[in-house]
PDB file of N, CA and C in Angstrom:
ATOM      1  N   UNK G   1      -7.350 -57.824  -3.321  1.00 57.00           N
ATOM      2  CA  UNK G   1      -6.583 -58.495  -2.297  1.00 57.00           C
ATOM      3  C   UNK G   1      -5.479 -59.314  -2.961  1.00 57.00           C
ATOM      4  N   UNK G   2      -4.281 -58.981  -2.632  1.00 69.00           N
ATOM      5  CA  UNK G   2      -3.140 -59.685  -3.232  1.00 69.00           C
ATOM      6  C   UNK G   2      -3.078 -61.140  -2.780  1.00 69.00           C
ATOM      7  N   UNK G   3      -3.654 -61.439  -1.601  1.00 75.00           N
ATOM      8  CA  UNK G   3      -3.624 -62.824  -1.127  1.00 75.00           C
ATOM      9  C   UNK G   3      -4.381 -63.749  -2.083  1.00 75.00           C
ATOM     10  N   UNK G   4      -5.439 -63.257  -2.720  1.00 76.00           N
ATOM     11  CA  UNK G   4      -6.201 -64.073  -3.667  1.00 76.00           C
ATOM     12  C   UNK G   4      -5.378 -64.296  -4.934  1.00 76.00           C
ATOM     13  N   UNK G   5      -4.691 -63.262  -5.408  1.00 79.00           N
ATOM     14  CA  UNK G   5      -3.809 -63.405  -6.568  1.00 79.00           C
ATOM     15  C   UNK G   5      -2.721 -64.439  -6.320  1.00 79.00           C
ATOM     16  N   UNK G   6      -2.175 -64.429  -5.117  1.00 84.00           N
ATOM     17  CA  UNK G   6      -1.144 -65.408  -4.751  1.00 84.00           C
ATOM     18  C   UNK G   6      -1.738 -66.813  -4.735  1.00 84.00           C
ATOM     19  N   UNK G   7      -2.975 -66.942  -4.283  1.00 83.00           N
ATOM     20  CA  UNK G   7      -3.629 -68.253  -4.281  1.00 83.00           C
ATOM     21  C   UNK G   7      -3.809 -68.772  -5.707  1.00 83.00           C
ATOM     22  N   UNK G   8      -4.176 -67.896  -6.633  1.00 83.00           N
ATOM     23  CA  UNK G   8      -4.297 -68.298  -8.040  1.00 83.00           C
ATOM     24  C   UNK G   8      -2.956 -68.787  -8.578  1.00 83.00           C
ATOM     25  N   UNK G   9      -1.898 -68.025  -8.303  1.00 87.00           N
ATOM     26  CA  UNK G   9      -0.569 -68.429  -8.777  1.00 87.00           C
ATOM     27  C   UNK G   9      -0.154 -69.768  -8.181  1.00 87.00           C
ATOM     28  N   UNK G  10      -0.434 -69.970  -6.905  1.00 89.00           N
ATOM     29  CA  UNK G  10      -0.092 -71.236  -6.261  1.00 89.00           C
ATOM     30  C   UNK G  10      -0.893 -72.386  -6.866  1.00 89.00           C
ATOM     31  N   UNK G  11      -2.166 -72.149  -7.178  1.00 89.00           N
ATOM     32  CA  UNK G  11      -2.983 -73.195  -7.809  1.00 89.00           C
ATOM     33  C   UNK G  11      -2.418 -73.562  -9.178  1.00 89.00           C
ATOM     34  N   UNK G  12      -2.014 -72.557  -9.954  1.00 88.00           N
ATOM     35  CA  UNK G  12      -1.416 -72.813 -11.272  1.00 88.00           C
ATOM     36  C   UNK G  12      -0.112 -73.588 -11.117  1.00 88.00           C
ATOM     37  N   UNK G  13       0.695 -73.206 -10.130  1.00 90.00           N
ATOM     38  CA  UNK G  13       1.966 -73.904  -9.885  1.00 90.00           C
ATOM     39  C   UNK G  13       1.714 -75.372  -9.538  1.00 90.00           C
ATOM     40  N   UNK G  14       0.723 -75.625  -8.676  1.00 92.00           N
ATOM     41  CA  UNK G  14       0.401 -77.003  -8.277  1.00 92.00           C
ATOM     42  C   UNK G  14      -0.110 -77.820  -9.472  1.00 92.00           C
ATOM     43  N   UNK G  15      -0.942 -77.201 -10.307  1.00 91.00           N
ATOM     44  CA  UNK G  15      -1.432 -77.903 -11.493  1.00 91.00           C
ATOM     45  C   UNK G  15      -0.278 -78.291 -12.407  1.00 91.00           C
ATOM     46  N   UNK G  16       0.636 -77.353 -12.634  1.00 91.00           N
ATOM     47  CA  UNK G  16       1.805 -77.653 -13.485  1.00 91.00           C
ATOM     48  C   UNK G  16       2.663 -78.742 -12.860  1.00 91.00           C
ATOM     49  N   UNK G  17       2.840 -78.657 -11.552  1.00 93.00           N
ATOM     50  CA  UNK G  17       3.644 -79.636 -10.820  1.00 93.00           C
ATOM     51  C   UNK G  17       3.056 -81.044 -10.957  1.00 93.00           C
ATOM     52  N   UNK G  18       1.729 -81.118 -11.063  1.00 92.00           N
ATOM     53  CA  UNK G  18       1.052 -82.410 -11.196  1.00 92.00           C
ATOM     54  C   UNK G  18       0.815 -82.821 -12.643  1.00 92.00           C
ATOM     55  N   UNK G  19       1.433 -82.100 -13.577  1.00 92.00           N
ATOM     56  CA  UNK G  19       1.368 -82.486 -14.978  1.00 92.00           C
ATOM     57  C   UNK G  19       0.078 -82.129 -15.698  1.00 92.00           C
ATOM     58  N   UNK G  20      -0.737 -81.283 -15.113  1.00 90.00           N
ATOM     59  CA  UNK G  20      -1.991 -80.882 -15.760  1.00 90.00           C
ATOM     60  C   UNK G  20      -1.674 -79.937 -16.910  1.00 90.00           C
ATOM     61  N   UNK G  21      -2.211 -80.262 -18.086  1.00 89.00           N
ATOM     62  CA  UNK G  21      -2.022 -79.411 -19.261  1.00 89.00           C
ATOM     63  C   UNK G  21      -3.390 -78.848 -19.650  1.00 89.00           C
ATOM     64  N   UNK G  22      -3.583 -77.538 -19.502  1.00 86.00           N
ATOM     65  CA  UNK G  22      -4.888 -76.961 -19.837  1.00 86.00           C
ATOM     66  C   UNK G  22      -5.165 -77.022 -21.334  1.00 86.00           C
ATOM     67  N   UNK G  23      -6.433 -77.015 -21.690  1.00 85.00           N
ATOM     68  CA  UNK G  23      -6.836 -77.044 -23.092  1.00 85.00           C
ATOM     69  C   UNK G  23      -6.401 -75.754 -23.786  1.00 85.00           C
ATOM     70  N   UNK G  24      -6.483 -74.639 -23.074  1.00 84.00           N
ATOM     71  CA  UNK G  24      -6.076 -73.341 -23.613  1.00 84.00           C
ATOM     72  C   UNK G  24      -4.892 -72.818 -22.820  1.00 84.00           C
ATOM     73  N   UNK G  25      -4.207 -71.856 -23.397  1.00 85.00           N
ATOM     74  CA  UNK G  25      -3.107 -71.194 -22.701  1.00 85.00           C
ATOM     75  C   UNK G  25      -3.668 -70.351 -21.563  1.00 85.00           C
ATOM     76  N   UNK G  26      -3.011 -70.398 -20.425  1.00 84.00           N
ATOM     77  CA  UNK G  26      -3.415 -69.584 -19.278  1.00 84.00           C
ATOM     78  C   UNK G  26      -2.502 -68.370 -19.215  1.00 84.00           C
ATOM     79  N   UNK G  27      -3.103 -67.188 -19.255  1.00 83.00           N
ATOM     80  CA  UNK G  27      -2.358 -65.937 -19.136  1.00 83.00           C
ATOM     81  C   UNK G  27      -2.692 -65.323 -17.787  1.00 83.00           C
ATOM     82  N   UNK G  28      -1.691 -64.865 -17.074  1.00 82.00           N
ATOM     83  CA  UNK G  28      -1.912 -64.197 -15.797  1.00 82.00           C
ATOM     84  C   UNK G  28      -1.408 -62.771 -15.929  1.00 82.00           C
ATOM     85  N   UNK G  29      -2.266 -61.814 -15.614  1.00 80.00           N
ATOM     86  CA  UNK G  29      -1.860 -60.411 -15.657  1.00 80.00           C
ATOM     87  C   UNK G  29      -2.124 -59.782 -14.300  1.00 80.00           C
ATOM     88  N   UNK G  30      -1.267 -58.868 -13.933  1.00 78.00           N
ATOM     89  CA  UNK G  30      -1.467 -58.079 -12.726  1.00 78.00           C
ATOM     90  C   UNK G  30      -1.469 -56.621 -13.149  1.00 78.00           C
ATOM     91  N   UNK G  31      -2.556 -55.936 -12.861  1.00 75.00           N
ATOM     92  CA  UNK G  31      -2.680 -54.531 -13.242  1.00 75.00           C
ATOM     93  C   UNK G  31      -3.025 -53.703 -12.003  1.00 75.00           C
ATOM     94  N   UNK G  32      -2.683 -52.419 -12.040  1.00 73.00           N
ATOM     95  CA  UNK G  32      -2.954 -51.570 -10.880  1.00 73.00           C
ATOM     96  C   UNK G  32      -4.402 -51.086 -10.851  1.00 73.00           C
ATOM     97  N   UNK G  33      -4.791 -50.574  -9.772  1.00 66.00           N
ATOM     98  CA  UNK G  33      -6.005 -49.774  -9.542  1.00 66.00           C
ATOM     99  C   UNK G  33      -7.328 -50.455  -9.844  1.00 66.00           C
ATOM    100  N   UNK G  34      -7.412 -51.778  -9.660  1.00 62.00           N
ATOM    101  CA  UNK G  34      -8.683 -52.445  -9.947  1.00 62.00           C
ATOM    102  C   UNK G  34      -9.788 -52.020  -8.978  1.00 62.00           C
ATOM    103  N   UNK G  35      -9.427 -51.565  -7.792  1.00 62.00           N
ATOM    104  CA  UNK G  35     -10.449 -51.154  -6.829  1.00 62.00           C
ATOM    105  C   UNK G  35     -11.095 -49.815  -7.181  1.00 62.00           C
ATOM    106  N   UNK G  36     -10.479 -49.058  -8.054  1.00 62.00           N
ATOM    107  CA  UNK G  36     -11.006 -47.724  -8.375  1.00 62.00           C
ATOM    108  C   UNK G  36     -11.327 -47.574  -9.858  1.00 62.00           C
ATOM    109  N   UNK G  37     -11.692 -48.657 -10.510  1.00 62.00           N
ATOM    110  CA  UNK G  37     -12.158 -48.576 -11.888  1.00 62.00           C
ATOM    111  C   UNK G  37     -11.150 -48.958 -12.948  1.00 62.00           C
ATOM    112  N   UNK G  38      -9.893 -49.135 -12.578  1.00 63.00           N
ATOM    113  CA  UNK G  38      -8.841 -49.611 -13.483  1.00 63.00           C
ATOM    114  C   UNK G  38      -8.625 -48.730 -14.709  1.00 63.00           C
ATOM    115  N   UNK G  39      -8.769 -47.420 -14.528  1.00 68.00           N
ATOM    116  CA  UNK G  39      -8.547 -46.484 -15.640  1.00 68.00           C
ATOM    117  C   UNK G  39      -7.134 -46.599 -16.205  1.00 68.00           C
ATOM    118  N   UNK G  40      -6.154 -46.849 -15.363  1.00 71.00           N
ATOM    119  CA  UNK G  40      -4.759 -46.928 -15.799  1.00 71.00           C
ATOM    120  C   UNK G  40      -4.262 -48.366 -15.909  1.00 71.00           C
ATOM    121  N   UNK G  41      -5.115 -49.322 -15.670  1.00 75.00           N
ATOM    122  CA  UNK G  41      -4.701 -50.720 -15.679  1.00 75.00           C
ATOM    123  C   UNK G  41      -5.335 -51.512 -16.798  1.00 75.00           C
ATOM    124  N   UNK G  42      -6.310 -52.338 -16.443  1.00 78.00           N
ATOM    125  CA  UNK G  42      -6.935 -53.243 -17.410  1.00 78.00           C
ATOM    126  C   UNK G  42      -7.653 -52.485 -18.518  1.00 78.00           C
ATOM    127  N   UNK G  43      -8.255 -51.347 -18.194  1.00 77.00           N
ATOM    128  CA  UNK G  43      -8.976 -50.573 -19.209  1.00 77.00           C
ATOM    129  C   UNK G  43      -8.043 -50.186 -20.357  1.00 77.00           C
ATOM    130  N   UNK G  44      -6.818 -49.795 -20.046  1.00 82.00           N
ATOM    131  CA  UNK G  44      -5.843 -49.468 -21.093  1.00 82.00           C
ATOM    132  C   UNK G  44      -5.363 -50.727 -21.815  1.00 82.00           C
ATOM    133  N   UNK G  45      -5.157 -51.795 -21.041  1.00 82.00           N
ATOM    134  CA  UNK G  45      -4.619 -53.024 -21.619  1.00 82.00           C
ATOM    135  C   UNK G  45      -5.570 -53.625 -22.656  1.00 82.00           C
ATOM    136  N   UNK G  46      -6.884 -53.642 -22.381  1.00 84.00           N
ATOM    137  CA  UNK G  46      -7.820 -54.266 -23.325  1.00 84.00           C
ATOM    138  C   UNK G  46      -7.911 -53.506 -24.643  1.00 84.00           C
ATOM    139  N   UNK G  47      -7.464 -52.270 -24.674  1.00 86.00           N
ATOM    140  CA  UNK G  47      -7.465 -51.482 -25.911  1.00 86.00           C
ATOM    141  C   UNK G  47      -6.197 -51.707 -26.735  1.00 86.00           C
ATOM    142  N   UNK G  48      -5.245 -52.432 -26.178  1.00 86.00           N
ATOM    143  CA  UNK G  48      -3.942 -52.621 -26.822  1.00 86.00           C
ATOM    144  C   UNK G  48      -3.934 -53.876 -27.703  1.00 86.00           C
ATOM    145  N   UNK G  49      -3.154 -53.836 -28.750  1.00 90.00           N
ATOM    146  CA  UNK G  49      -3.040 -54.972 -29.674  1.00 90.00           C
ATOM    147  C   UNK G  49      -2.541 -56.231 -28.962  1.00 90.00           C
ATOM    148  N   UNK G  50      -1.652 -56.083 -27.975  1.00 88.00           N
ATOM    149  CA  UNK G  50      -1.154 -57.249 -27.235  1.00 88.00           C
ATOM    150  C   UNK G  50      -2.303 -58.029 -26.590  1.00 88.00           C
ATOM    151  N   UNK G  51      -3.281 -57.315 -26.067  1.00 86.00           N
ATOM    152  CA  UNK G  51      -4.439 -57.978 -25.461  1.00 86.00           C
ATOM    153  C   UNK G  51      -5.236 -58.733 -26.517  1.00 86.00           C
ATOM    154  N   UNK G  52      -5.511 -58.095 -27.631  1.00 87.00           N
ATOM    155  CA  UNK G  52      -6.282 -58.748 -28.703  1.00 87.00           C
ATOM    156  C   UNK G  52      -5.577 -60.005 -29.201  1.00 87.00           C
ATOM    157  N   UNK G  53      -4.268 -59.984 -29.260  1.00 88.00           N
ATOM    158  CA  UNK G  53      -3.506 -61.140 -29.737  1.00 88.00           C
ATOM    159  C   UNK G  53      -3.556 -62.327 -28.775  1.00 88.00           C
ATOM    160  N   UNK G  54      -3.927 -62.092 -27.531  1.00 85.00           N
ATOM    161  CA  UNK G  54      -3.998 -63.181 -26.557  1.00 85.00           C
ATOM    162  C   UNK G  54      -5.211 -64.085 -26.773  1.00 85.00           C
ATOM    163  N   UNK G  55      -6.227 -63.604 -27.501  1.00 83.00           N
ATOM    164  CA  UNK G  55      -7.438 -64.384 -27.763  1.00 83.00           C
ATOM    165  C   UNK G  55      -8.074 -64.871 -26.453  1.00 83.00           C
ATOM    166  N   UNK G  56      -8.403 -63.932 -25.591  1.00 80.00           N
ATOM    167  CA  UNK G  56      -8.941 -64.232 -24.269  1.00 80.00           C
ATOM    168  C   UNK G  56     -10.348 -64.815 -24.374  1.00 80.00           C
ATOM    169  N   UNK G  57     -10.576 -65.936 -23.705  1.00 76.00           N
ATOM    170  CA  UNK G  57     -11.909 -66.538 -23.659  1.00 76.00           C
ATOM    171  C   UNK G  57     -12.703 -65.973 -22.487  1.00 76.00           C
ATOM    172  N   UNK G  58     -12.068 -65.815 -21.342  1.00 70.00           N
ATOM    173  CA  UNK G  58     -12.715 -65.184 -20.191  1.00 70.00           C
ATOM    174  C   UNK G  58     -11.630 -64.690 -19.245  1.00 70.00           C
ATOM    175  N   UNK G  59     -12.022 -63.820 -18.341  1.00 72.00           N
ATOM    176  CA  UNK G  59     -11.073 -63.263 -17.375  1.00 72.00           C
ATOM    177  C   UNK G  59     -11.674 -63.345 -15.980  1.00 72.00           C
ATOM    178  N   UNK G  60     -10.821 -63.543 -14.999  1.00 71.00           N
ATOM    179  CA  UNK G  60     -11.262 -63.573 -13.606  1.00 71.00           C
ATOM    180  C   UNK G  60     -10.554 -62.464 -12.853  1.00 71.00           C
ATOM    181  N   UNK G  61     -11.309 -61.725 -12.103  1.00 69.00           N
ATOM    182  CA  UNK G  61     -10.744 -60.741 -11.199  1.00 69.00           C
ATOM    183  C   UNK G  61     -10.226 -61.509  -9.987  1.00 69.00           C
ATOM    184  N   UNK G  62      -9.307 -60.920  -9.251  1.00 67.00           N
ATOM    185  CA  UNK G  62      -8.825 -61.621  -8.071  1.00 67.00           C
ATOM    186  C   UNK G  62      -9.869 -61.657  -6.968  1.00 67.00           C
ATOM    187  N   UNK G  63     -10.928 -60.897  -7.123  1.00 64.00           N
ATOM    188  CA  UNK G  63     -11.997 -60.958  -6.137  1.00 64.00           C
ATOM    189  C   UNK G  63     -11.579 -60.390  -4.799  1.00 64.00           C
ATOM    190  N   UNK G  64     -12.200 -60.877  -3.777  1.00 64.00           N
ATOM    191  CA  UNK G  64     -11.952 -60.361  -2.439  1.00 64.00           C
ATOM    192  C   UNK G  64     -12.043 -61.500  -1.442  1.00 64.00           C
ATOM    193  N   UNK G  65     -11.027 -61.650  -0.645  1.00 64.00           N
ATOM    194  CA  UNK G  65     -11.075 -62.646   0.415  1.00 64.00           C
ATOM    195  C   UNK G  65     -11.995 -62.135   1.518  1.00 64.00           C
ATOM    196  N   UNK G  66     -12.783 -63.021   2.095  1.00 70.00           N
ATOM    197  CA  UNK G  66     -13.702 -62.618   3.161  1.00 70.00           C
ATOM    198  C   UNK G  66     -13.721 -63.686   4.238  1.00 70.00           C
ATOM    199  N   UNK G  67     -13.217 -63.335   5.400  1.00 77.00           N
ATOM    200  CA  UNK G  67     -13.198 -64.291   6.506  1.00 77.00           C
ATOM    201  C   UNK G  67     -14.579 -64.505   7.107  1.00 77.00           C
ATOM    202  N   UNK G  68     -15.462 -63.511   6.978  1.00 82.00           N
ATOM    203  CA  UNK G  68     -16.765 -63.601   7.635  1.00 82.00           C
ATOM    204  C   UNK G  68     -17.924 -63.857   6.669  1.00 82.00           C
ATOM    205  N   UNK G  69     -17.634 -64.091   5.384  1.00 74.00           N
ATOM    206  CA  UNK G  69     -18.682 -64.377   4.419  1.00 74.00           C
ATOM    207  C   UNK G  69     -19.446 -63.155   3.934  1.00 74.00           C
ATOM    208  N   UNK G  70     -19.025 -61.968   4.343  1.00 75.00           N
ATOM    209  CA  UNK G  70     -19.692 -60.735   3.925  1.00 75.00           C
ATOM    210  C   UNK G  70     -19.095 -60.270   2.604  1.00 75.00           C
ATOM    211  N   UNK G  71     -19.960 -59.936   1.646  1.00 68.00           N
ATOM    212  CA  UNK G  71     -19.498 -59.425   0.356  1.00 68.00           C
ATOM    213  C   UNK G  71     -19.483 -57.911   0.418  1.00 68.00           C
ATOM    214  N   UNK G  72     -18.304 -57.335   0.308  1.00 68.00           N
ATOM    215  CA  UNK G  72     -18.167 -55.889   0.364  1.00 68.00           C
ATOM    216  C   UNK G  72     -18.046 -55.334  -1.051  1.00 68.00           C
ATOM    217  N   UNK G  73     -18.697 -54.220  -1.305  1.00 65.00           N
ATOM    218  CA  UNK G  73     -18.677 -53.591  -2.616  1.00 65.00           C
ATOM    219  C   UNK G  73     -17.839 -52.328  -2.530  1.00 65.00           C
ATOM    220  N   UNK G  74     -16.917 -52.162  -3.481  1.00 64.00           N
ATOM    221  CA  UNK G  74     -16.034 -51.002  -3.503  1.00 64.00           C
ATOM    222  C   UNK G  74     -16.349 -50.115  -4.701  1.00 64.00           C
ATOM    223  N   UNK G  75     -15.668 -48.994  -4.789  1.00 61.00           N
ATOM    224  CA  UNK G  75     -15.930 -47.944  -5.790  1.00 61.00           C
ATOM    225  C   UNK G  75     -16.314 -48.473  -7.164  1.00 61.00           C
ATOM    226  N   UNK G  76     -15.421 -49.185  -7.792  1.00 59.00           N
ATOM    227  CA  UNK G  76     -15.620 -49.603  -9.182  1.00 59.00           C
ATOM    228  C   UNK G  76     -16.784 -50.576  -9.321  1.00 59.00           C
ATOM    229  N   UNK G  77     -17.139 -51.263  -8.242  1.00 54.00           N
ATOM    230  CA  UNK G  77     -18.197 -52.262  -8.322  1.00 54.00           C
ATOM    231  C   UNK G  77     -19.570 -51.683  -8.010  1.00 54.00           C
ATOM    232  N   UNK G  78     -19.653 -50.451  -7.557  1.00 57.00           N
ATOM    233  CA  UNK G  78     -20.941 -49.859  -7.180  1.00 57.00           C
ATOM    234  C   UNK G  78     -21.772 -49.476  -8.393  1.00 57.00           C
ATOM    235  N   UNK G  79     -21.134 -49.038  -9.449  1.00 62.00           N
ATOM    236  CA  UNK G  79     -21.862 -48.540 -10.613  1.00 62.00           C
ATOM    237  C   UNK G  79     -22.843 -49.570 -11.184  1.00 62.00           C
ATOM    238  N   UNK G  80     -22.426 -50.814 -11.438  1.00 62.00           N
ATOM    239  CA  UNK G  80     -23.396 -51.793 -11.957  1.00 62.00           C
ATOM    240  C   UNK G  80     -24.559 -52.025 -10.996  1.00 62.00           C
ATOM    241  N   UNK G  81     -24.280 -52.060  -9.701  1.00 62.00           N
ATOM    242  CA  UNK G  81     -25.347 -52.270  -8.724  1.00 62.00           C
ATOM    243  C   UNK G  81     -26.325 -51.107  -8.749  1.00 62.00           C
ATOM    244  N   UNK G  82     -25.821 -49.888  -8.887  1.00 66.00           N
ATOM    245  CA  UNK G  82     -26.702 -48.717  -8.955  1.00 66.00           C
ATOM    246  C   UNK G  82     -27.594 -48.799 -10.187  1.00 66.00           C
ATOM    247  N   UNK G  83     -27.038 -49.228 -11.310  1.00 68.00           N
ATOM    248  CA  UNK G  83     -27.825 -49.357 -12.538  1.00 68.00           C
ATOM    249  C   UNK G  83     -28.906 -50.421 -12.383  1.00 68.00           C
ATOM    250  N   UNK G  84     -28.553 -51.546 -11.772  1.00 72.00           N
ATOM    251  CA  UNK G  84     -29.527 -52.619 -11.552  1.00 72.00           C
ATOM    252  C   UNK G  84     -30.634 -52.128 -10.628  1.00 72.00           C
ATOM    253  N   UNK G  85     -30.267 -51.436  -9.566  1.00 73.00           N
ATOM    254  CA  UNK G  85     -31.255 -50.912  -8.630  1.00 73.00           C
ATOM    255  C   UNK G  85     -32.180 -49.918  -9.323  1.00 73.00           C
ATOM    256  N   UNK G  86     -31.604 -49.010 -10.094  1.00 74.00           N
ATOM    257  CA  UNK G  86     -32.404 -48.011 -10.802  1.00 74.00           C
ATOM    258  C   UNK G  86     -33.372 -48.677 -11.781  1.00 74.00           C
ATOM    259  N   UNK G  87     -32.877 -49.640 -12.555  1.00 76.00           N
ATOM    260  CA  UNK G  87     -33.747 -50.343 -13.506  1.00 76.00           C
ATOM    261  C   UNK G  87     -34.846 -51.116 -12.788  1.00 76.00           C
ATOM    262  N   UNK G  88     -34.530 -51.680 -11.635  1.00 81.00           N
ATOM    263  CA  UNK G  88     -35.533 -52.406 -10.853  1.00 81.00           C
ATOM    264  C   UNK G  88     -36.624 -51.466 -10.372  1.00 81.00           C
ATOM    265  N   UNK G  89     -36.226 -50.292  -9.895  1.00 80.00           N
ATOM    266  CA  UNK G  89     -37.204 -49.304  -9.431  1.00 80.00           C
ATOM    267  C   UNK G  89     -38.092 -48.853 -10.586  1.00 80.00           C
ATOM    268  N   UNK G  90     -37.489 -48.578 -11.732  1.00 80.00           N
ATOM    269  CA  UNK G  90     -38.263 -48.166 -12.913  1.00 80.00           C
ATOM    270  C   UNK G  90     -39.244 -49.266 -13.312  1.00 80.00           C
ATOM    271  N   UNK G  91     -38.789 -50.509 -13.296  1.00 79.00           N
ATOM    272  CA  UNK G  91     -39.638 -51.646 -13.651  1.00 79.00           C
ATOM    273  C   UNK G  91     -40.828 -51.745 -12.697  1.00 79.00           C
ATOM    274  N   UNK G  92     -40.576 -51.585 -11.402  1.00 83.00           N
ATOM    275  CA  UNK G  92     -41.651 -51.650 -10.405  1.00 83.00           C
ATOM    276  C   UNK G  92     -42.653 -50.519 -10.627  1.00 83.00           C
ATOM    277  N   UNK G  93     -42.164 -49.322 -10.905  1.00 82.00           N
ATOM    278  CA  UNK G  93     -43.048 -48.182 -11.167  1.00 82.00           C
ATOM    279  C   UNK G  93     -43.924 -48.454 -12.390  1.00 82.00           C
ATOM    280  N   UNK G  94     -43.338 -49.007 -13.434  1.00 80.00           N
ATOM    281  CA  UNK G  94     -44.107 -49.331 -14.648  1.00 80.00           C
ATOM    282  C   UNK G  94     -45.191 -50.351 -14.330  1.00 80.00           C
ATOM    283  N   UNK G  95     -44.864 -51.365 -13.556  1.00 80.00           N
ATOM    284  CA  UNK G  95     -45.855 -52.386 -13.183  1.00 80.00           C
ATOM    285  C   UNK G  95     -46.995 -51.750 -12.389  1.00 80.00           C
ATOM    286  N   UNK G  96     -46.651 -50.866 -11.456  1.00 81.00           N
ATOM    287  CA  UNK G  96     -47.679 -50.192 -10.655  1.00 81.00           C
ATOM    288  C   UNK G  96     -48.580 -49.350 -11.551  1.00 81.00           C
ATOM    289  N   UNK G  97     -47.991 -48.616 -12.473  1.00 82.00           N
ATOM    290  CA  UNK G  97     -48.764 -47.762 -13.379  1.00 82.00           C
ATOM    291  C   UNK G  97     -49.659 -48.599 -14.288  1.00 82.00           C
ATOM    292  N   UNK G  98     -49.158 -49.714 -14.771  1.00 77.00           N
ATOM    293  CA  UNK G  98     -49.913 -50.564 -15.697  1.00 77.00           C
ATOM    294  C   UNK G  98     -51.105 -51.228 -15.008  1.00 77.00           C
ATOM    295  N   UNK G  99     -50.991 -51.462 -13.720  1.00 68.00           N
ATOM    296  CA  UNK G  99     -52.082 -52.127 -12.988  1.00 68.00           C
ATOM    297  C   UNK G  99     -52.995 -51.058 -12.501  1.00 68.00           C
TER     298      UNK G  99
END
């Protein structure tokens, strides 16, 4: 959601306007296709020397705005959930077998 990215930029602008100096440098990047796995966006960027030179401590995705409090999962975000679910099922099966 681009509205969340704009909110981040506005927050950074307000902090600068109020004289806040962060302990570390803040880098803002906008890359394409984050909803579909970022094969042509962030995935390529993190392999590049320019990314390594930034000395990134952590990164935040723009996330998703939700007016109703519902968390929606999209393509690129399903894979980790599937792995967690599969591991949970395997763990439960092992517990059942062990007992």
